[in-house]
Amino acid sequence: MYARSKRFIGLIALVLGLLSLALISSAWVGSAEAAGPGGNGARGQTTPGTYQQGKGAGAGMMAGRGGGAGQGSGAGAGMGAGRGGGAGRGGGAGVGMGAGRGGGYGLLTPTETGPLSAEAVKDLTTAINDEYHARALYQTVVDKFGSQVPFVNILRAENTHVAALTRLFTNHSLAVPADTYAGKLEAPATLQDAFKVAIQHETENAAMYDSFLKNVQEVDVVRVFTQLGTASKAMHLTALNYYSKL
């Protein structure tokens, strides 16, 4: 009787052992945790088309066995170099950043007030009459030959020049001289003649401002004269000489 009971207990122990072994194997195949850093972690999956997520410091370092794509959540996932790491296309210098022909310029608006010297008033009067003359000349060219570049552009600039000089007169409580040139000039016979006349006028205009700057002392007048003389030399003459050769 005692021997039979002993065999029965041994059989129960054997069954329990087999069950324990099955549970341990299932846990290893499923979602086990990796013990040490950098270990293999969970193997990931056992059945085709499914995967188990491994946990722990080394999880995911091994591809899952079977048909699934073992996915690990631990450090080391995706440690390979990323594809497409080359230099981005189109990183060169921007198009059109070079100096462009016909670049504009801005005139500072004079704000000073008070009386001017007799020399400054005389030069200011000569200057605005010269700009009136230039504006009338370019208007005749545009009227006869159409909106030809650079004449149409310089005509707009002459309006700006007259406006800057007019502001000097009004700021200093001076009467603005009347424009006696508008509608009084005849257009050059040909477009090439127009270039010759315009180049001559702009050359003389620049020289005029250079001479005024030797005598005028008032800051606002000096500033405007400097700007207008620079415009004639650097802008108008440059454009006229360029387009006259096309």
PDB file of N, CA and C in Angstrom, residues 92-155:
ATOM      1  N   GLY A  92      22.804  74.863 -54.053  1.00  0.00           N
ATOM      2  CA  GLY A  92      23.732  75.852 -54.590  1.00  0.00           C
ATOM      3  C   GLY A  92      23.262  77.279 -54.350  1.00  0.00           C
ATOM      4  N   ALA A  93      24.077  78.206 -54.826  1.00  0.00           N
ATOM      5  CA  ALA A  93      23.753  79.617 -54.650  1.00  0.00           C
ATOM      6  C   ALA A  93      22.490  79.970 -55.426  1.00  0.00           C
ATOM      7  N   GLY A  94      21.695  80.854 -54.893  1.00  0.00           N
ATOM      8  CA  GLY A  94      20.435  81.235 -55.526  1.00  0.00           C
ATOM      9  C   GLY A  94      20.643  81.907 -56.871  1.00  0.00           C
ATOM     10  N   VAL A  95      19.758  81.597 -57.811  1.00  0.00           N
ATOM     11  CA  VAL A  95      19.826  82.183 -59.147  1.00  0.00           C
ATOM     12  C   VAL A  95      19.470  83.664 -59.078  1.00  0.00           C
ATOM     13  N   GLY A  96      20.159  84.422 -59.866  1.00  0.00           N
ATOM     14  CA  GLY A  96      19.803  85.828 -59.983  1.00  0.00           C
ATOM     15  C   GLY A  96      20.335  86.718 -58.882  1.00  0.00           C
ATOM     16  N   MET A  97      21.343  86.273 -58.197  1.00  0.00           N
ATOM     17  CA  MET A  97      21.859  87.087 -57.114  1.00  0.00           C
ATOM     18  C   MET A  97      22.931  88.070 -57.572  1.00  0.00           C
ATOM     19  N   GLY A  98      23.317  87.939 -58.788  1.00  0.00           N
ATOM     20  CA  GLY A  98      24.336  88.844 -59.311  1.00  0.00           C
ATOM     21  C   GLY A  98      23.789  90.248 -59.528  1.00  0.00           C
ATOM     22  N   ALA A  99      24.682  91.155 -59.838  1.00  0.00           N
ATOM     23  CA  ALA A  99      24.263  92.529 -60.092  1.00  0.00           C
ATOM     24  C   ALA A  99      23.446  92.583 -61.366  1.00  0.00           C
ATOM     25  N   GLY A 100      22.355  93.259 -61.318  1.00  0.00           N
ATOM     26  CA  GLY A 100      21.497  93.357 -62.500  1.00  0.00           C
ATOM     27  C   GLY A 100      21.643  94.697 -63.177  1.00  0.00           C
ATOM     28  N   ARG A 101      21.461  94.711 -64.481  1.00  0.00           N
ATOM     29  CA  ARG A 101      21.528  95.967 -65.216  1.00  0.00           C
ATOM     30  C   ARG A 101      20.330  96.833 -64.845  1.00  0.00           C
ATOM     31  N   GLY A 102      20.567  98.096 -64.822  1.00  0.00           N
ATOM     32  CA  GLY A 102      19.470  99.011 -64.575  1.00  0.00           C
ATOM     33  C   GLY A 102      19.013  99.060 -63.133  1.00  0.00           C
ATOM     34  N   GLY A 103      19.877  98.683 -62.204  1.00  0.00           N
ATOM     35  CA  GLY A 103      19.487  98.700 -60.797  1.00  0.00           C
ATOM     36  C   GLY A 103      19.099 100.095 -60.349  1.00  0.00           C
ATOM     37  N   GLY A 104      18.042 100.182 -59.597  1.00  0.00           N
ATOM     38  CA  GLY A 104      17.550 101.485 -59.180  1.00  0.00           C
ATOM     39  C   GLY A 104      18.331 102.061 -58.013  1.00  0.00           C
ATOM     40  N   TYR A 105      17.930 103.205 -57.578  1.00  0.00           N
ATOM     41  CA  TYR A 105      18.567 103.855 -56.447  1.00  0.00           C
ATOM     42  C   TYR A 105      17.503 104.680 -55.749  1.00  0.00           C
ATOM     43  N   GLY A 106      17.762 104.989 -54.516  1.00  0.00           N
ATOM     44  CA  GLY A 106      16.789 105.781 -53.769  1.00  0.00           C
ATOM     45  C   GLY A 106      17.373 107.120 -53.363  1.00  0.00           C
ATOM     46  N   LEU A 107      16.537 108.138 -53.349  1.00  0.00           N
ATOM     47  CA  LEU A 107      16.963 109.461 -52.924  1.00  0.00           C
ATOM     48  C   LEU A 107      16.417 109.727 -51.528  1.00  0.00           C
ATOM     49  N   LEU A 108      17.283 110.180 -50.649  1.00  0.00           N
ATOM     50  CA  LEU A 108      16.831 110.527 -49.310  1.00  0.00           C
ATOM     51  C   LEU A 108      16.015 111.808 -49.367  1.00  0.00           C
ATOM     52  N   THR A 109      14.943 111.848 -48.629  1.00  0.00           N
ATOM     53  CA  THR A 109      14.097 113.036 -48.606  1.00  0.00           C
ATOM     54  C   THR A 109      14.722 114.080 -47.691  1.00  0.00           C
ATOM     55  N   PRO A 110      15.054 115.274 -48.240  1.00  0.00           N
ATOM     56  CA  PRO A 110      15.655 116.317 -47.408  1.00  0.00           C
ATOM     57  C   PRO A 110      14.660 116.827 -46.377  1.00  0.00           C
ATOM     58  N   THR A 111      15.134 117.062 -45.176  1.00  0.00           N
ATOM     59  CA  THR A 111      14.251 117.504 -44.091  1.00  0.00           C
ATOM     60  C   THR A 111      14.728 118.789 -43.414  1.00  0.00           C
ATOM     61  N   GLU A 112      15.935 119.249 -43.713  1.00  0.00           N
ATOM     62  CA  GLU A 112      16.451 120.446 -43.059  1.00  0.00           C
ATOM     63  C   GLU A 112      15.666 121.686 -43.501  1.00  0.00           C
ATOM     64  N   THR A 113      15.623 122.664 -42.639  1.00  0.00           N
ATOM     65  CA  THR A 113      14.922 123.917 -42.941  1.00  0.00           C
ATOM     66  C   THR A 113      15.855 125.089 -42.648  1.00  0.00           C
ATOM     67  N   GLY A 114      15.350 126.304 -42.872  1.00  0.00           N
ATOM     68  CA  GLY A 114      16.143 127.488 -42.579  1.00  0.00           C
ATOM     69  C   GLY A 114      16.710 128.107 -43.855  1.00  0.00           C
ATOM     70  N   PRO A 115      17.308 129.271 -43.732  1.00  0.00           N
ATOM     71  CA  PRO A 115      17.821 129.977 -44.905  1.00  0.00           C
ATOM     72  C   PRO A 115      19.048 129.305 -45.511  1.00  0.00           C
ATOM     73  N   LEU A 116      19.207 129.470 -46.824  1.00  0.00           N
ATOM     74  CA  LEU A 116      20.377 128.968 -47.547  1.00  0.00           C
ATOM     75  C   LEU A 116      21.262 130.135 -47.948  1.00  0.00           C
ATOM     76  N   SER A 117      22.514 129.840 -48.186  1.00  0.00           N
ATOM     77  CA  SER A 117      23.434 130.861 -48.680  1.00  0.00           C
ATOM     78  C   SER A 117      23.043 131.250 -50.105  1.00  0.00           C
ATOM     79  N   ALA A 118      23.494 132.407 -50.529  1.00  0.00           N
ATOM     80  CA  ALA A 118      23.196 132.877 -51.885  1.00  0.00           C
ATOM     81  C   ALA A 118      23.777 131.915 -52.916  1.00  0.00           C
ATOM     82  N   GLU A 119      24.936 131.349 -52.642  1.00  0.00           N
ATOM     83  CA  GLU A 119      25.577 130.395 -53.559  1.00  0.00           C
ATOM     84  C   GLU A 119      24.721 129.135 -53.690  1.00  0.00           C
ATOM     85  N   ALA A 120      24.190 128.662 -52.576  1.00  0.00           N
ATOM     86  CA  ALA A 120      23.368 127.466 -52.607  1.00  0.00           C
ATOM     87  C   ALA A 120      22.079 127.703 -53.373  1.00  0.00           C
ATOM     88  N   VAL A 121      21.466 128.865 -53.189  1.00  0.00           N
ATOM     89  CA  VAL A 121      20.229 129.191 -53.911  1.00  0.00           C
ATOM     90  C   VAL A 121      20.490 129.266 -55.401  1.00  0.00           C
ATOM     91  N   LYS A 122      21.589 129.875 -55.792  1.00  0.00           N
ATOM     92  CA  LYS A 122      21.933 129.985 -57.213  1.00  0.00           C
ATOM     93  C   LYS A 122      22.153 128.600 -57.823  1.00  0.00           C
ATOM     94  N   ASP A 123      22.913 127.772 -57.148  1.00  0.00           N
ATOM     95  CA  ASP A 123      23.189 126.434 -57.673  1.00  0.00           C
ATOM     96  C   ASP A 123      21.928 125.570 -57.690  1.00  0.00           C
ATOM     97  N   LEU A 124      21.096 125.738 -56.675  1.00  0.00           N
ATOM     98  CA  LEU A 124      19.855 124.976 -56.618  1.00  0.00           C
ATOM     99  C   LEU A 124      18.933 125.357 -57.781  1.00  0.00           C
ATOM    100  N   THR A 125      18.900 126.608 -58.114  1.00  0.00           N
ATOM    101  CA  THR A 125      18.073 127.075 -59.230  1.00  0.00           C
ATOM    102  C   THR A 125      18.608 126.544 -60.556  1.00  0.00           C
ATOM    103  N   THR A 126      19.905 126.562 -60.727  1.00  0.00           N
ATOM    104  CA  THR A 126      20.514 126.028 -61.952  1.00  0.00           C
ATOM    105  C   THR A 126      20.244 124.535 -62.071  1.00  0.00           C
ATOM    106  N   ALA A 127      20.338 123.843 -60.948  1.00  0.00           N
ATOM    107  CA  ALA A 127      20.152 122.398 -60.945  1.00  0.00           C
ATOM    108  C   ALA A 127      18.738 122.013 -61.363  1.00  0.00           C
ATOM    109  N   ILE A 128      17.722 122.675 -60.792  1.00  0.00           N
ATOM    110  CA  ILE A 128      16.362 122.268 -61.116  1.00  0.00           C
ATOM    111  C   ILE A 128      16.020 122.609 -62.566  1.00  0.00           C
ATOM    112  N   ASN A 129      16.560 123.692 -63.089  1.00  0.00           N
ATOM    113  CA  ASN A 129      16.331 124.019 -64.494  1.00  0.00           C
ATOM    114  C   ASN A 129      16.991 122.995 -65.410  1.00  0.00           C
ATOM    115  N   ASP A 130      18.155 122.494 -65.019  1.00  0.00           N
ATOM    116  CA  ASP A 130      18.825 121.465 -65.815  1.00  0.00           C
ATOM    117  C   ASP A 130      18.023 120.166 -65.792  1.00  0.00           C
ATOM    118  N   GLU A 131      17.449 119.837 -64.651  1.00  0.00           N
ATOM    119  CA  GLU A 131      16.629 118.630 -64.553  1.00  0.00           C
ATOM    120  C   GLU A 131      15.312 118.798 -65.329  1.00  0.00           C
ATOM    121  N   TYR A 132      14.764 120.007 -65.330  1.00  0.00           N
ATOM    122  CA  TYR A 132      13.590 120.275 -66.168  1.00  0.00           C
ATOM    123  C   TYR A 132      13.924 120.011 -67.642  1.00  0.00           C
ATOM    124  N   HIS A 133      15.087 120.510 -68.040  1.00  0.00           N
ATOM    125  CA  HIS A 133      15.532 120.348 -69.439  1.00  0.00           C
ATOM    126  C   HIS A 133      15.692 118.871 -69.785  1.00  0.00           C
ATOM    127  N   ALA A 134      16.327 118.124 -68.891  1.00  0.00           N
ATOM    128  CA  ALA A 134      16.537 116.699 -69.136  1.00  0.00           C
ATOM    129  C   ALA A 134      15.202 115.960 -69.224  1.00  0.00           C
ATOM    130  N   ARG A 135      14.305 116.277 -68.334  1.00  0.00           N
ATOM    131  CA  ARG A 135      12.997 115.614 -68.347  1.00  0.00           C
ATOM    132  C   ARG A 135      12.251 115.885 -69.644  1.00  0.00           C
ATOM    133  N   ALA A 136      12.306 117.120 -70.105  1.00  0.00           N
ATOM    134  CA  ALA A 136      11.635 117.465 -71.360  1.00  0.00           C
ATOM    135  C   ALA A 136      12.260 116.726 -72.536  1.00  0.00           C
ATOM    136  N   LEU A 137      13.583 116.594 -72.523  1.00  0.00           N
ATOM    137  CA  LEU A 137      14.284 115.880 -73.590  1.00  0.00           C
ATOM    138  C   LEU A 137      13.840 114.425 -73.647  1.00  0.00           C
ATOM    139  N   TYR A 138      13.858 113.749 -72.529  1.00  0.00           N
ATOM    140  CA  TYR A 138      13.486 112.323 -72.501  1.00  0.00           C
ATOM    141  C   TYR A 138      11.997 112.131 -72.842  1.00  0.00           C
ATOM    142  N   GLN A 139      11.188 113.117 -72.493  1.00  0.00           N
ATOM    143  CA  GLN A 139       9.775 113.024 -72.841  1.00  0.00           C
ATOM    144  C   GLN A 139       9.579 113.063 -74.355  1.00  0.00           C
ATOM    145  N   THR A 140      10.342 113.909 -75.037  1.00  0.00           N
ATOM    146  CA  THR A 140      10.218 113.978 -76.500  1.00  0.00           C
ATOM    147  C   THR A 140      10.655 112.673 -77.154  1.00  0.00           C
ATOM    148  N   VAL A 141      11.703 112.049 -76.593  1.00  0.00           N
ATOM    149  CA  VAL A 141      12.191 110.777 -77.149  1.00  0.00           C
ATOM    150  C   VAL A 141      11.126 109.687 -76.980  1.00  0.00           C
ATOM    151  N   VAL A 142      10.531 109.620 -75.805  1.00  0.00           N
ATOM    152  CA  VAL A 142       9.499 108.609 -75.548  1.00  0.00           C
ATOM    153  C   VAL A 142       8.271 108.873 -76.415  1.00  0.00           C
ATOM    154  N   ASP A 143       7.909 110.143 -76.570  1.00  0.00           N
ATOM    155  CA  ASP A 143       6.744 110.486 -77.393  1.00  0.00           C
ATOM    156  C   ASP A 143       6.956 110.093 -78.851  1.00  0.00           C
ATOM    157  N   LYS A 144       8.182 110.222 -79.338  1.00  0.00           N
ATOM    158  CA  LYS A 144       8.454 109.952 -80.759  1.00  0.00           C
ATOM    159  C   LYS A 144       8.765 108.490 -81.026  1.00  0.00           C
ATOM    160  N   PHE A 145       9.540 107.866 -80.172  1.00  0.00           N
ATOM    161  CA  PHE A 145      10.030 106.505 -80.433  1.00  0.00           C
ATOM    162  C   PHE A 145       9.379 105.431 -79.547  1.00  0.00           C
ATOM    163  N   GLY A 146       8.492 105.830 -78.670  1.00  0.00           N
ATOM    164  CA  GLY A 146       7.851 104.860 -77.792  1.00  0.00           C
ATOM    165  C   GLY A 146       8.662 104.622 -76.521  1.00  0.00           C
ATOM    166  N   SER A 147       8.218 103.659 -75.757  1.00  0.00           N
ATOM    167  CA  SER A 147       8.856 103.374 -74.453  1.00  0.00           C
ATOM    168  C   SER A 147      10.157 102.607 -74.636  1.00  0.00           C
ATOM    169  N   GLN A 148      11.115 103.273 -75.216  1.00  0.00           N
ATOM    170  CA  GLN A 148      12.421 102.670 -75.461  1.00  0.00           C
ATOM    171  C   GLN A 148      13.261 102.685 -74.189  1.00  0.00           C
ATOM    172  N   VAL A 149      13.886 101.550 -73.902  1.00  0.00           N
ATOM    173  CA  VAL A 149      14.832 101.465 -72.790  1.00  0.00           C
ATOM    174  C   VAL A 149      16.185 101.954 -73.300  1.00  0.00           C
ATOM    175  N   PRO A 150      16.888 102.810 -72.562  1.00  0.00           N
ATOM    176  CA  PRO A 150      16.630 103.219 -71.168  1.00  0.00           C
ATOM    177  C   PRO A 150      15.911 104.558 -71.034  1.00  0.00           C
ATOM    178  N   PHE A 151      15.470 105.146 -72.157  1.00  0.00           N
ATOM    179  CA  PHE A 151      14.897 106.496 -72.082  1.00  0.00           C
ATOM    180  C   PHE A 151      13.669 106.567 -71.173  1.00  0.00           C
ATOM    181  N   VAL A 152      12.802 105.572 -71.270  1.00  0.00           N
ATOM    182  CA  VAL A 152      11.599 105.601 -70.445  1.00  0.00           C
ATOM    183  C   VAL A 152      11.949 105.476 -68.963  1.00  0.00           C
ATOM    184  N   ASN A 153      13.009 104.726 -68.658  1.00  0.00           N
ATOM    185  CA  ASN A 153      13.437 104.580 -67.260  1.00  0.00           C
ATOM    186  C   ASN A 153      14.060 105.872 -66.735  1.00  0.00           C
ATOM    187  N   ILE A 154      14.871 106.493 -67.565  1.00  0.00           N
ATOM    188  CA  ILE A 154      15.525 107.734 -67.140  1.00  0.00           C
ATOM    189  C   ILE A 154      14.502 108.853 -66.994  1.00  0.00           C
ATOM    190  N   LEU A 155      13.459 108.823 -67.831  1.00  0.00           N
ATOM    191  CA  LEU A 155      12.392 109.826 -67.697  1.00  0.00           C
ATOM    192  C   LEU A 155      11.753 109.739 -66.314  1.00  0.00           C
TER     193      LEU A 155
END
